[in-house]
mmCIF file of C-alpha atoms and ligand atoms in Angstrom:
data_model
loop_
_atom_site.group_PDB
_atom_site.id
_atom_site.type_symbol
_atom_site.label_atom_id
_atom_site.label_comp_id
_atom_site.label_asym_id
_atom_site.label_seq_id
_atom_site.Cartn_x
_atom_site.Cartn_y
_atom_site.Cartn_z
ATOM 1 C CA MET A 601 8.358 -31.814 0.406
ATOM 2 C CA THR A 602 6.881 -34.131 3.555
ATOM 3 C CA THR A 603 7.059 -38.005 2.109
ATOM 4 C CA SER A 604 3.277 -38.314 3.454
ATOM 5 C CA PRO A 605 1.708 -41.552 2.410
ATOM 6 C CA ARG A 606 -1.765 -41.030 0.958
ATOM 7 C CA ILE A 607 -4.278 -41.128 3.584
ATOM 8 C CA PRO A 608 -7.597 -42.342 1.077
ATOM 9 C CA GLY A 609 -10.598 -41.052 1.456
ATOM 10 C CA ARG A 610 -10.947 -37.628 3.544
ATOM 11 C CA ARG A 611 -10.581 -36.544 6.629
ATOM 12 C CA PHE A 612 -13.355 -35.363 8.684
ATOM 13 C CA LEU A 613 -13.810 -31.851 10.085
ATOM 14 C CA HIS A 614 -15.089 -31.977 13.413
ATOM 15 C CA SER A 615 -13.629 -28.881 14.765
ATOM 16 C CA PRO A 616 -16.300 -25.599 15.886
ATOM 17 C CA GLY A 617 -14.492 -23.528 13.195
ATOM 18 C CA PRO A 618 -13.455 -23.590 11.240
ATOM 19 C CA THR A 619 -15.984 -26.598 9.679
ATOM 20 C CA HIS A 620 -16.338 -28.229 6.780
ATOM 21 C CA LEU A 621 -16.741 -26.235 3.676
ATOM 22 C CA PRO A 622 -19.820 -27.389 1.082
ATOM 23 C CA ASP A 623 -19.127 -28.666 -2.401
ATOM 24 C CA GLU A 624 -20.957 -25.510 -3.524
ATOM 25 C CA VAL A 625 -18.767 -23.266 -1.971
ATOM 26 C CA LEU A 626 -15.883 -24.792 -2.929
ATOM 27 C CA ASP A 627 -16.778 -24.268 -6.683
ATOM 28 C CA ALA A 628 -18.173 -20.378 -6.012
ATOM 29 C CA MET A 629 -14.621 -19.471 -4.816
ATOM 30 C CA HIS A 630 -12.591 -21.214 -7.443
ATOM 31 C CA ARG A 631 -13.382 -18.411 -10.036
ATOM 32 C CA GLN A 632 -11.671 -15.592 -11.319
ATOM 33 C CA PRO A 633 -12.087 -12.050 -9.077
ATOM 34 C CA MET A 634 -13.969 -9.655 -11.599
ATOM 35 C CA ASP A 635 -12.491 -6.064 -11.616
ATOM 36 C CA LEU A 636 -14.176 -3.120 -9.362
ATOM 37 C CA ALA A 637 -16.683 -2.211 -11.571
ATOM 38 C CA ASP A 638 -18.331 -5.917 -12.966
ATOM 39 C CA PRO A 639 -22.189 -4.962 -11.771
ATOM 40 C CA ARG A 640 -21.573 -9.415 -10.900
ATOM 41 C CA LEU A 641 -19.475 -8.105 -7.926
ATOM 42 C CA ALA A 642 -22.422 -5.601 -7.186
ATOM 43 C CA ASP A 643 -24.373 -7.669 -6.881
ATOM 44 C CA THR A 644 -22.689 -10.980 -4.761
ATOM 45 C CA ILE A 645 -21.909 -8.763 -2.702
ATOM 46 C CA ALA A 646 -25.591 -7.319 -1.636
ATOM 47 C CA ALA A 647 -26.980 -10.861 -2.005
ATOM 48 C CA CYS A 648 -24.127 -10.909 1.165
ATOM 49 C CA GLU A 649 -25.726 -8.360 3.249
ATOM 50 C CA ALA A 650 -29.343 -9.123 1.919
ATOM 51 C CA GLY A 651 -28.497 -12.827 3.402
ATOM 52 C CA LEU A 652 -26.670 -11.580 6.331
ATOM 53 C CA ARG A 653 -29.200 -9.553 7.143
ATOM 54 C CA ARG A 654 -31.648 -12.323 6.832
ATOM 55 C CA LEU A 655 -30.763 -14.673 7.937
ATOM 56 C CA ALA A 656 -30.372 -12.746 11.940
ATOM 57 C CA ASP A 657 -33.861 -11.237 11.134
ATOM 58 C CA THR A 658 -33.250 -7.374 11.180
ATOM 59 C CA GLU A 659 -34.394 -4.518 8.175
ATOM 60 C CA LYS A 660 -33.072 -2.411 11.344
ATOM 61 C CA ALA A 661 -29.688 -2.975 11.249
ATOM 62 C CA GLU A 662 -26.994 -1.610 8.640
ATOM 63 C CA LEU A 663 -24.163 -4.267 8.281
ATOM 64 C CA PHE A 664 -20.901 -4.111 7.871
ATOM 65 C CA MET A 665 -18.440 -6.444 6.676
ATOM 66 C CA TYR A 666 -14.059 -6.619 7.160
ATOM 67 C CA ALA A 667 -11.723 -8.355 5.497
ATOM 68 C CA SER A 668 -10.910 -10.257 9.000
ATOM 69 C CA ASN A 669 -11.900 -13.285 10.995
ATOM 70 C CA GLY A 670 -13.552 -12.855 14.467
ATOM 71 C CA HIS A 671 -10.883 -11.006 16.244
ATOM 72 C CA GLY A 672 -11.615 -7.918 14.307
ATOM 73 C CA ALA A 673 -14.992 -7.755 14.093
ATOM 74 C CA TRP A 674 -14.978 -7.824 17.485
ATOM 75 C CA GLU A 675 -12.776 -4.386 17.148
ATOM 76 C CA VAL A 676 -14.742 -3.136 15.347
ATOM 77 C CA VAL A 677 -17.002 -3.644 18.070
ATOM 78 C CA ILE A 678 -14.544 -1.441 19.916
ATOM 79 C CA GLU A 679 -13.185 1.307 18.310
ATOM 80 C CA ASN A 680 -15.934 1.729 17.066
ATOM 81 C CA LEU A 681 -18.452 2.171 20.495
ATOM 82 C CA LEU A 682 -15.946 2.742 22.427
ATOM 83 C CA PRO A 683 -14.381 5.885 23.062
ATOM 84 C CA PRO A 684 -10.878 5.428 24.967
ATOM 85 C CA GLY A 685 -11.135 5.239 28.394
ATOM 86 C CA SER A 686 -15.168 4.037 28.711
ATOM 87 C CA THR A 687 -16.505 1.653 30.450
ATOM 88 C CA VAL A 688 -17.899 -1.572 28.961
ATOM 89 C CA LEU A 689 -20.382 -5.328 31.042
ATOM 90 C CA ILE A 690 -18.715 -8.088 29.152
ATOM 91 C CA PRO A 691 -20.082 -11.136 31.403
ATOM 92 C CA GLY A 692 -18.103 -13.947 31.586
ATOM 93 C CA THR A 693 -18.703 -16.845 30.247
ATOM 94 C CA GLY A 694 -15.276 -18.831 29.339
ATOM 95 C CA HIS A 695 -12.263 -18.208 27.036
ATOM 96 C CA PHE A 696 -14.135 -15.926 24.475
ATOM 97 C CA SER A 697 -16.088 -13.729 26.949
ATOM 98 C CA ASP A 698 -12.256 -13.028 28.864
ATOM 99 C CA SER A 699 -10.339 -12.655 25.143
ATOM 100 C CA TRP A 700 -12.741 -10.274 24.200
ATOM 101 C CA ALA A 701 -12.524 -8.435 27.681
ATOM 102 C CA LEU A 702 -8.042 -8.109 27.306
ATOM 103 C CA GLN A 703 -8.884 -7.060 24.081
ATOM 104 C CA CYS A 704 -10.759 -4.383 24.951
ATOM 105 C CA GLU A 705 -8.575 -3.394 28.247
ATOM 106 C CA ALA A 706 -5.728 -3.499 25.588
ATOM 107 C CA LEU A 707 -7.208 -1.108 23.878
ATOM 108 C CA GLY A 708 -7.536 1.283 26.810
ATOM 109 C CA ARG A 709 -10.689 0.399 27.348
ATOM 110 C CA ARG A 710 -11.746 -0.231 30.581
ATOM 111 C CA THR A 711 -14.188 -3.510 31.392
ATOM 112 C CA ILE A 712 -15.965 -4.675 34.161
ATOM 113 C CA ARG A 713 -15.329 -8.415 33.963
ATOM 114 C CA THR A 714 -18.459 -11.093 36.154
ATOM 115 C CA PRO A 715 -17.274 -14.109 36.748
ATOM 116 C CA TRP A 716 -17.603 -16.803 34.333
ATOM 117 C CA ARG A 717 -18.752 -20.082 37.113
ATOM 118 C CA GLU A 718 -17.351 -23.310 34.723
ATOM 119 C CA GLY A 719 -19.915 -25.213 32.764
ATOM 120 C CA GLU A 720 -22.465 -22.423 33.441
ATOM 121 C CA PRO A 721 -24.496 -19.826 30.957
ATOM 122 C CA ILE A 722 -24.465 -16.029 32.505
ATOM 123 C CA ASN A 723 -26.422 -15.403 34.949
ATOM 124 C CA PRO A 724 -28.583 -13.240 34.606
ATOM 125 C CA GLN A 725 -28.807 -11.476 38.123
ATOM 126 C CA ASP A 726 -24.622 -10.403 37.463
ATOM 127 C CA VAL A 727 -25.664 -8.350 35.069
ATOM 128 C CA VAL A 728 -28.556 -6.614 37.184
ATOM 129 C CA ASP A 729 -27.011 -6.057 39.496
ATOM 130 C CA VAL A 730 -23.798 -4.391 37.737
ATOM 131 C CA LEU A 731 -25.776 -2.044 35.928
ATOM 132 C CA ARG A 732 -28.065 -0.641 39.145
ATOM 133 C CA ALA A 733 -24.574 -0.001 41.146
ATOM 134 C CA ASP A 734 -23.982 1.885 38.002
ATOM 135 C CA ARG A 735 -25.611 5.180 39.464
ATOM 136 C CA GLU A 736 -23.619 7.438 36.892
ATOM 137 C CA ARG A 737 -24.254 5.776 33.841
ATOM 138 C CA THR A 738 -20.736 4.882 32.467
ATOM 139 C CA ILE A 739 -20.689 1.553 30.554
ATOM 140 C CA VAL A 740 -22.017 1.790 26.756
ATOM 141 C CA ALA A 741 -22.655 -1.399 26.074
ATOM 142 C CA VAL A 742 -22.748 -4.684 27.191
ATOM 143 C CA PHE A 743 -20.545 -7.390 25.642
ATOM 144 C CA VAL A 744 -22.284 -10.976 25.391
ATOM 145 C CA VAL A 745 -20.786 -13.748 23.661
ATOM 146 C CA HIS A 746 -23.908 -16.139 22.448
ATOM 147 C CA THR A 747 -21.937 -19.376 22.517
ATOM 148 C CA ASP A 748 -19.166 -19.829 24.396
ATOM 149 C CA THR A 749 -16.939 -22.381 21.524
ATOM 150 C CA ALA A 750 -14.309 -23.445 24.719
ATOM 151 C CA SER A 751 -16.326 -23.954 26.877
ATOM 152 C CA SER A 752 -19.176 -24.585 24.570
ATOM 153 C CA VAL A 753 -22.361 -23.133 26.860
ATOM 154 C CA THR A 754 -24.999 -21.063 26.046
ATOM 155 C CA THR A 755 -26.359 -18.316 27.528
ATOM 156 C CA GLU A 756 -29.861 -17.486 26.532
ATOM 157 C CA LEU A 757 -29.971 -13.824 24.977
ATOM 158 C CA ASP A 758 -33.432 -12.902 26.265
ATOM 159 C CA ALA A 759 -32.480 -13.403 29.527
ATOM 160 C CA LEU A 760 -29.778 -11.086 29.808
ATOM 161 C CA ARG A 761 -31.573 -7.970 27.290
ATOM 162 C CA ALA A 762 -34.374 -8.658 30.184
ATOM 163 C CA ALA A 763 -31.028 -7.990 32.126
ATOM 164 C CA ILE A 764 -30.438 -4.798 30.846
ATOM 165 C CA ASP A 765 -34.122 -3.446 30.703
ATOM 166 C CA GLY A 766 -34.751 -4.462 34.280
ATOM 167 C CA ALA A 767 -31.623 -2.551 35.771
ATOM 168 C CA ASP A 768 -33.379 0.297 33.304
ATOM 169 C CA HIS A 769 -29.208 0.716 31.942
ATOM 170 C CA PRO A 770 -29.227 2.486 28.786
ATOM 171 C CA ALA A 771 -25.619 0.062 27.939
ATOM 172 C CA LEU A 772 -25.809 -0.328 24.760
ATOM 173 C CA PHE A 773 -26.813 -5.447 24.094
ATOM 174 C CA VAL A 774 -23.892 -6.286 22.173
ATOM 175 C CA VAL A 775 -23.765 -9.835 20.997
ATOM 176 C CA ASP A 776 -20.709 -11.862 20.330
ATOM 177 C CA ALA A 777 -23.007 -14.864 17.255
ATOM 178 C CA VAL A 778 -19.804 -16.075 15.587
ATOM 179 C CA ALA A 779 -20.561 -20.009 17.207
ATOM 180 C CA SER A 780 -24.149 -19.493 16.990
ATOM 181 C CA LEU A 781 -25.714 -17.806 13.701
ATOM 182 C CA GLY A 782 -26.324 -20.213 10.970
ATOM 183 C CA ALA A 783 -26.393 -22.875 13.428
ATOM 184 C CA ALA A 784 -28.951 -21.607 17.142
ATOM 185 C CA PRO A 785 -32.500 -19.417 16.254
ATOM 186 C CA LEU A 786 -31.484 -16.148 16.697
ATOM 187 C CA ALA A 787 -33.849 -12.660 16.269
ATOM 188 C CA MET A 788 -31.863 -8.905 15.781
ATOM 189 C CA ASP A 789 -34.631 -6.620 16.180
ATOM 190 C CA ALA A 790 -37.390 -9.132 17.912
ATOM 191 C CA GLN A 791 -34.305 -9.578 21.139
ATOM 192 C CA ARG A 792 -33.661 -6.036 20.671
ATOM 193 C CA ILE A 793 -30.338 -6.426 19.929
ATOM 194 C CA ASP A 794 -28.547 -3.994 19.286
ATOM 195 C CA LEU A 795 -24.948 -5.242 17.404
ATOM 196 C CA LEU A 796 -24.299 -8.088 16.296
ATOM 197 C CA VAL A 797 -20.634 -9.907 16.082
ATOM 198 C CA GLY A 798 -20.657 -12.500 12.982
ATOM 199 C CA ALA A 799 -17.238 -14.489 11.830
ATOM 200 C CA SER A 800 -17.514 -16.714 8.240
ATOM 201 C CA GLN A 801 -15.623 -20.037 9.280
ATOM 202 C CA LYS A 802 -18.637 -21.461 11.475
ATOM 203 C CA GLY A 803 -21.605 -21.798 11.033
ATOM 204 C CA LEU A 804 -21.515 -19.949 8.116
ATOM 205 C CA MET A 805 -19.816 -22.580 6.252
ATOM 206 C CA LEU A 806 -17.405 -20.533 4.643
ATOM 207 C CA PRO A 807 -12.984 -20.037 5.015
ATOM 208 C CA PRO A 808 -11.497 -17.610 7.915
ATOM 209 C CA GLY A 809 -10.819 -14.045 6.404
ATOM 210 C CA LEU A 810 -14.796 -12.129 6.813
ATOM 211 C CA GLY A 811 -16.055 -10.712 9.572
ATOM 212 C CA PHE A 812 -18.997 -8.361 10.358
ATOM 213 C CA VAL A 813 -21.383 -6.696 12.145
ATOM 214 C CA LEU A 814 -24.843 -5.655 11.635
ATOM 215 C CA VAL A 815 -25.826 -2.570 13.274
ATOM 216 C CA GLY A 816 -29.029 -0.662 15.024
ATOM 217 C CA PRO A 817 -29.690 2.498 15.398
ATOM 218 C CA ALA A 818 -29.296 3.083 19.074
ATOM 219 C CA ALA A 819 -25.805 1.313 18.742
ATOM 220 C CA ALA A 820 -24.498 3.573 14.964
ATOM 221 C CA GLU A 821 -25.829 6.630 16.614
ATOM 222 C CA VAL A 822 -23.166 5.971 20.158
ATOM 223 C CA ALA A 823 -20.204 5.257 17.406
ATOM 224 C CA ARG A 824 -21.508 8.772 15.528
ATOM 225 C CA ARG A 825 -20.714 10.333 19.252
ATOM 226 C CA ASN A 826 -17.904 9.012 19.427
ATOM 227 C CA PRO A 827 -14.707 10.455 18.980
ATOM 228 C CA ALA A 828 -11.790 8.511 19.265
ATOM 229 C CA PRO A 829 -9.766 8.065 15.712
ATOM 230 C CA ARG A 830 -10.185 5.858 14.050
ATOM 231 C CA PHE A 831 -10.013 4.100 9.830
ATOM 232 C CA TYR A 832 -9.908 0.607 8.719
ATOM 233 C CA TRP A 833 -12.265 -0.383 11.227
ATOM 234 C CA ASP A 834 -14.796 3.091 11.327
ATOM 235 C CA TRP A 835 -18.273 1.672 9.599
ATOM 236 C CA GLY A 836 -18.290 5.137 8.941
ATOM 237 C CA ARG A 837 -16.363 4.860 6.041
ATOM 238 C CA ARG A 838 -18.028 1.756 4.310
ATOM 239 C CA ALA A 839 -21.578 3.507 4.101
ATOM 240 C CA GLY A 840 -20.737 4.052 0.737
ATOM 241 C CA LYS A 841 -22.537 2.229 -2.773
ATOM 242 C CA LEU A 842 -18.574 1.198 -4.459
ATOM 243 C CA PRO A 843 -17.599 -1.870 -3.387
ATOM 244 C CA TYR A 844 -13.339 -0.600 -2.899
ATOM 245 C CA GLN A 845 -15.542 2.064 -0.443
ATOM 246 C CA LYS A 846 -17.788 -0.698 1.439
ATOM 247 C CA PHE A 847 -15.316 -2.432 2.128
ATOM 248 C CA CYS A 848 -12.016 -0.044 2.410
ATOM 249 C CA GLY A 849 -9.813 -1.120 0.029
ATOM 250 C CA THR A 850 -9.605 -4.537 -2.233
ATOM 251 C CA PRO A 851 -12.568 -6.771 -1.651
ATOM 252 C CA PRO A 852 -12.447 -9.906 -0.249
ATOM 253 C CA LEU A 853 -13.711 -11.388 -3.534
ATOM 254 C CA PRO A 854 -13.628 -15.644 -2.812
ATOM 255 C CA LEU A 855 -14.745 -15.259 0.487
ATOM 256 C CA LEU A 856 -17.542 -13.366 -1.465
ATOM 257 C CA MET A 857 -18.443 -15.569 -3.529
ATOM 258 C CA GLY A 858 -18.610 -18.385 -0.749
ATOM 259 C CA MET A 859 -20.781 -16.813 1.172
ATOM 260 C CA GLU A 860 -23.442 -15.634 -1.421
ATOM 261 C CA ALA A 861 -23.586 -19.359 -1.610
ATOM 262 C CA SER A 862 -23.296 -20.312 1.151
ATOM 263 C CA LEU A 863 -25.824 -18.139 2.366
ATOM 264 C CA ALA A 864 -28.234 -19.641 -0.708
ATOM 265 C CA LEU A 865 -27.794 -22.804 0.809
ATOM 266 C CA LEU A 866 -29.652 -22.464 4.271
ATOM 267 C CA PHE A 867 -32.659 -20.278 2.083
ATOM 268 C CA LYS A 868 -32.949 -23.750 -0.256
ATOM 269 C CA GLU A 869 -32.931 -26.719 3.111
ATOM 270 C CA GLY A 870 -34.618 -23.206 4.981
ATOM 271 C CA VAL A 871 -33.240 -21.528 8.092
ATOM 272 C CA ASP A 872 -35.922 -23.330 10.438
ATOM 273 C CA VAL A 873 -34.788 -26.739 8.493
ATOM 274 C CA VAL A 874 -31.228 -25.801 9.589
ATOM 275 C CA HIS A 875 -31.605 -24.720 12.987
ATOM 276 C CA ALA A 876 -33.555 -28.121 13.779
ATOM 277 C CA ARG A 877 -30.884 -30.459 11.877
ATOM 278 C CA HIS A 878 -27.774 -28.379 14.006
ATOM 279 C CA ARG A 879 -30.233 -29.318 17.150
ATOM 280 C CA LEU A 880 -30.566 -33.358 16.262
ATOM 281 C CA LEU A 881 -26.660 -33.565 15.667
ATOM 282 C CA ALA A 882 -26.169 -31.579 18.867
ATOM 283 C CA GLY A 883 -28.528 -33.796 20.233
ATOM 284 C CA ALA A 884 -26.698 -37.359 19.426
ATOM 285 C CA VAL A 885 -23.648 -36.387 20.596
ATOM 286 C CA HIS A 886 -25.030 -35.116 23.338
ATOM 287 C CA ALA A 887 -26.607 -39.077 24.325
ATOM 288 C CA ALA A 888 -23.032 -41.001 22.716
ATOM 289 C CA VAL A 889 -21.499 -38.314 26.066
ATOM 290 C CA GLN A 890 -24.009 -39.952 27.762
ATOM 291 C CA ALA A 891 -23.334 -42.498 27.890
ATOM 292 C CA TRP A 892 -19.267 -42.269 27.845
ATOM 293 C CA ARG A 893 -19.458 -40.384 31.351
ATOM 294 C CA ARG A 894 -20.460 -44.014 33.075
ATOM 295 C CA GLU A 895 -17.510 -45.178 33.002
ATOM 296 C CA GLY A 896 -15.098 -41.443 34.163
ATOM 297 C CA GLY A 897 -13.001 -41.371 32.125
ATOM 298 C CA VAL A 898 -15.247 -38.619 29.978
ATOM 299 C CA ASP A 899 -18.135 -35.751 31.305
ATOM 300 C CA PHE A 900 -19.564 -32.994 29.821
ATOM 301 C CA PHE A 901 -17.746 -29.611 30.583
ATOM 302 C CA CYS A 902 -21.044 -28.279 30.221
ATOM 303 C CA GLY A 903 -23.232 -29.836 33.225
ATOM 304 C CA THR A 904 -26.486 -27.510 32.418
ATOM 305 C CA ALA A 905 -28.377 -29.757 29.740
ATOM 306 C CA SER A 906 -30.406 -26.904 28.837
ATOM 307 C CA ALA A 907 -27.440 -24.633 27.966
ATOM 308 C CA ARG A 908 -25.640 -27.066 25.420
ATOM 309 C CA SER A 909 -24.687 -25.094 22.871
ATOM 310 C CA VAL A 910 -25.866 -27.258 19.688
ATOM 311 C CA SER A 911 -22.638 -26.254 17.944
ATOM 312 C CA VAL A 912 -20.311 -27.978 19.921
ATOM 313 C CA THR A 913 -19.868 -29.816 22.913
ATOM 314 C CA ALA A 914 -16.776 -30.176 25.602
ATOM 315 C CA ILE A 915 -15.453 -32.476 27.019
ATOM 316 C CA LYS A 916 -13.570 -32.936 30.022
ATOM 317 C CA THR A 917 -10.902 -35.413 31.158
ATOM 318 C CA ALA A 918 -10.800 -37.260 34.888
ATOM 319 C CA ALA A 919 -7.340 -36.427 36.089
ATOM 320 C CA GLY A 920 -4.277 -38.722 33.905
ATOM 321 C CA ILE A 921 -6.273 -38.910 30.871
ATOM 322 C CA ASP A 922 -4.172 -36.465 28.331
ATOM 323 C CA PRO A 923 -7.522 -34.794 26.039
ATOM 324 C CA ASP A 924 -5.142 -33.802 23.842
ATOM 325 C CA ALA A 925 -3.251 -37.676 23.669
ATOM 326 C CA ILE A 926 -7.321 -38.331 21.952
ATOM 327 C CA ARG A 927 -7.340 -35.789 19.910
ATOM 328 C CA SER A 928 -3.771 -36.755 17.727
ATOM 329 C CA LEU A 929 -4.708 -39.850 18.479
ATOM 330 C CA ALA A 930 -8.749 -39.451 16.152
ATOM 331 C CA ARG A 931 -6.692 -37.534 13.910
ATOM 332 C CA GLU A 932 -3.619 -39.095 12.743
ATOM 333 C CA ARG A 933 -4.644 -42.778 13.042
ATOM 334 C CA PHE A 934 -8.792 -42.414 12.713
ATOM 335 C CA GLN A 935 -8.970 -39.019 10.352
ATOM 336 C CA VAL A 936 -10.903 -36.972 12.755
ATOM 337 C CA SER A 937 -10.220 -33.340 13.668
ATOM 338 C CA ILE A 938 -11.456 -32.561 16.759
ATOM 339 C CA ALA A 939 -10.341 -29.213 19.147
ATOM 340 C CA GLY A 940 -8.796 -28.610 21.625
ATOM 341 C CA GLY A 941 -8.923 -26.747 24.895
ATOM 342 C CA LEU A 942 -9.111 -23.660 25.011
ATOM 343 C CA GLY A 943 -7.205 -21.160 27.737
ATOM 344 C CA PRO A 944 -7.921 -21.731 31.345
ATOM 345 C CA LEU A 945 -9.450 -25.116 29.275
ATOM 346 C CA ALA A 946 -6.359 -26.102 27.867
ATOM 347 C CA GLY A 947 -5.599 -30.025 28.566
ATOM 348 C CA ARG A 948 -9.020 -30.266 30.175
ATOM 349 C CA VAL A 949 -10.805 -30.759 27.831
ATOM 350 C CA PHE A 950 -11.092 -31.879 24.462
ATOM 351 C CA ARG A 951 -13.882 -30.738 21.658
ATOM 352 C CA ILE A 952 -16.393 -31.962 19.284
ATOM 353 C CA GLY A 953 -17.848 -29.380 16.932
ATOM 354 C CA HIS A 954 -20.536 -30.514 15.263
ATOM 355 C CA LEU A 955 -22.115 -26.916 13.268
ATOM 356 C CA GLY A 956 -22.095 -26.354 9.955
ATOM 357 C CA ASP A 957 -22.555 -28.547 6.424
ATOM 358 C CA LEU A 958 -23.390 -31.964 8.572
ATOM 359 C CA ASN A 959 -24.732 -35.561 8.691
ATOM 360 C CA ALA A 960 -26.150 -38.127 10.993
ATOM 361 C CA ALA A 961 -24.288 -40.112 8.638
ATOM 362 C CA MET A 962 -20.439 -37.958 9.364
ATOM 363 C CA LEU A 963 -21.099 -37.010 12.638
ATOM 364 C CA LEU A 964 -21.079 -41.067 13.484
ATOM 365 C CA GLY A 965 -18.358 -41.320 12.517
ATOM 366 C CA ALA A 966 -17.016 -38.343 13.611
ATOM 367 C CA LEU A 967 -18.251 -40.143 17.614
ATOM 368 C CA ALA A 968 -16.679 -44.026 16.490
ATOM 369 C CA GLY A 969 -13.308 -41.898 15.520
ATOM 370 C CA VAL A 970 -13.438 -40.736 18.805
ATOM 371 C CA GLU A 971 -14.591 -43.949 20.437
ATOM 372 C CA ALA A 972 -11.571 -45.163 18.550
ATOM 373 C CA ALA A 973 -9.722 -42.844 19.790
ATOM 374 C CA MET A 974 -10.253 -43.462 23.501
ATOM 375 C CA LEU A 975 -10.303 -47.682 23.318
ATOM 376 C CA SER A 976 -6.511 -47.353 22.024
ATOM 377 C CA LEU A 977 -5.947 -45.089 24.475
ATOM 378 C CA ARG A 978 -7.631 -47.829 27.859
ATOM 379 C CA VAL A 979 -9.708 -44.370 28.097
ATOM 380 C CA PRO A 980 -13.258 -45.681 30.302
ATOM 381 C CA PHE A 981 -16.261 -44.774 28.586
ATOM 382 C CA GLY A 982 -19.854 -46.562 28.196
ATOM 383 C CA ARG A 983 -19.457 -48.878 25.565
ATOM 384 C CA ASP A 984 -22.995 -47.860 24.173
ATOM 385 C CA GLY A 985 -22.186 -44.695 23.147
ATOM 386 C CA MET A 986 -22.136 -44.436 19.027
ATOM 387 C CA GLN A 987 -25.142 -47.332 19.598
ATOM 388 C CA GLN A 988 -27.257 -44.091 22.586
ATOM 389 C CA ALA A 989 -26.045 -41.329 19.249
ATOM 390 C CA VAL A 990 -27.766 -44.037 16.305
ATOM 391 C CA ASP A 991 -30.630 -44.559 19.020
ATOM 392 C CA PHE A 992 -31.424 -41.524 19.232
ATOM 393 C CA LEU A 993 -30.814 -39.645 15.709
ATOM 394 C CA ALA A 994 -33.306 -43.268 14.670
ATOM 395 C CA ARG A 995 -35.861 -42.526 16.638
ATOM 396 C CA GLU A 996 -35.337 -38.406 16.788
ATOM 397 C CA SER A 997 -34.780 -37.489 12.547
HETATM 398 C C1 LIG B 1798 -14.000 -18.468 16.644
HETATM 399 C C2 LIG B 1798 -14.688 -17.800 17.285
HETATM 400 C C3 LIG B 1798 -14.720 -16.410 17.893
HETATM 401 C C4 LIG B 1798 -13.230 -15.766 17.058
HETATM 402 O O1 LIG B 1798 -13.092 -15.701 15.720
HETATM 403 P P1 LIG B 1798 -11.648 -15.753 14.626
HETATM 404 O O2 LIG B 1798 -11.324 -15.965 13.900
HETATM 405 O O3 LIG B 1798 -10.444 -17.217 15.434
HETATM 406 O O4 LIG B 1798 -11.306 -14.444 15.707
HETATM 407 C C5 LIG B 1798 -15.132 -14.861 18.349
HETATM 408 N N1 LIG B 1798 -16.764 -15.383 19.887
HETATM 409 C C6 LIG B 1798 -15.882 -16.162 19.333
HETATM 410 C C7 LIG B 1798 -17.964 -17.583 20.289
HETATM 411 C C8 LIG B 1798 -15.596 -17.869 18.260
HETATM 412 O O5 LIG B 1798 -16.293 -19.218 18.320
#
């Protein structure tokens, strides 16, 4: 047992996943399990299925859920869509596009990656060029990370759909919306997304452990023709009506009970209102960083203002300033948990998550904690960041 003293009050969780949980979700999860034939379980699963399809704005797609994290959901996509040895195009967005590509390669699939330009969204022309050059039409799909949580860059999905259409290529349009679903607008049918990947612990305000895919008709057909052997990840096996079939075994009951509650919260607030709240809170963070960067110690990692994510902001530090020291101090002394840099950005950035169950006061607390940590470490930053954030919130709310 550790003997650290109790810290009064709450520690603020501002990582871009896992995110803060609403009390309603905690309450819903704090229940005894049900037996697998209990009709209340079937009702909960049906509510989750209907809610996720509604959130993704689709009537055409089928939903399959997995007891897994986001990496598991990535594997679902790979195993179902891509025959061994086949090729997928993964445009570079940062750490998450690279990680998905590595997973494909480890599983014996070939990848074509376009380079990622630090802090910039995908260039649709890169996608057009690769698809046009693929005269044999061997590329099965384009895997796009909507919001790369490591670089905090969001790519416009319409431009990529147009790129695939413009190249007149039959490749499936597959989108990882793990960090954007429930935070940024997205309409699967209208934007003609063939497959959408999501996970529980970010905008959906749940603990980690539940991954899911929404599968449109074209993706379902490609999977039916894919002869690769598969079992747990095979969505074809999950088509039954019984909870035990839908989850290839016992469903993760607490997560489903939590998800029913979290989706109800999102619809009660109104999905458009939720998106507007995310834009507002992101705007306040951006206003603060805009002031901080004046003194040269820290700056936006994403230089293109229009591509900055509503979910998370990556902040790079100047040479000699350790972002992990800021992060540790913010957590240990000021009770604000933020995230560090991933992959090639390790030791170069810290990240403030601003998605999920948050309001203005929580956000201001987080910004103040980060300022206090930077001040303690003598990081040069524009001292009116908080004031700019408050002004922004007062003006735009
Ligand atoms: C978090 C995240 C993942 C991976 O999710 P895990 O649950 O950590 O495996 C995948 N893609 C994006 C965009 C993410 O933000």
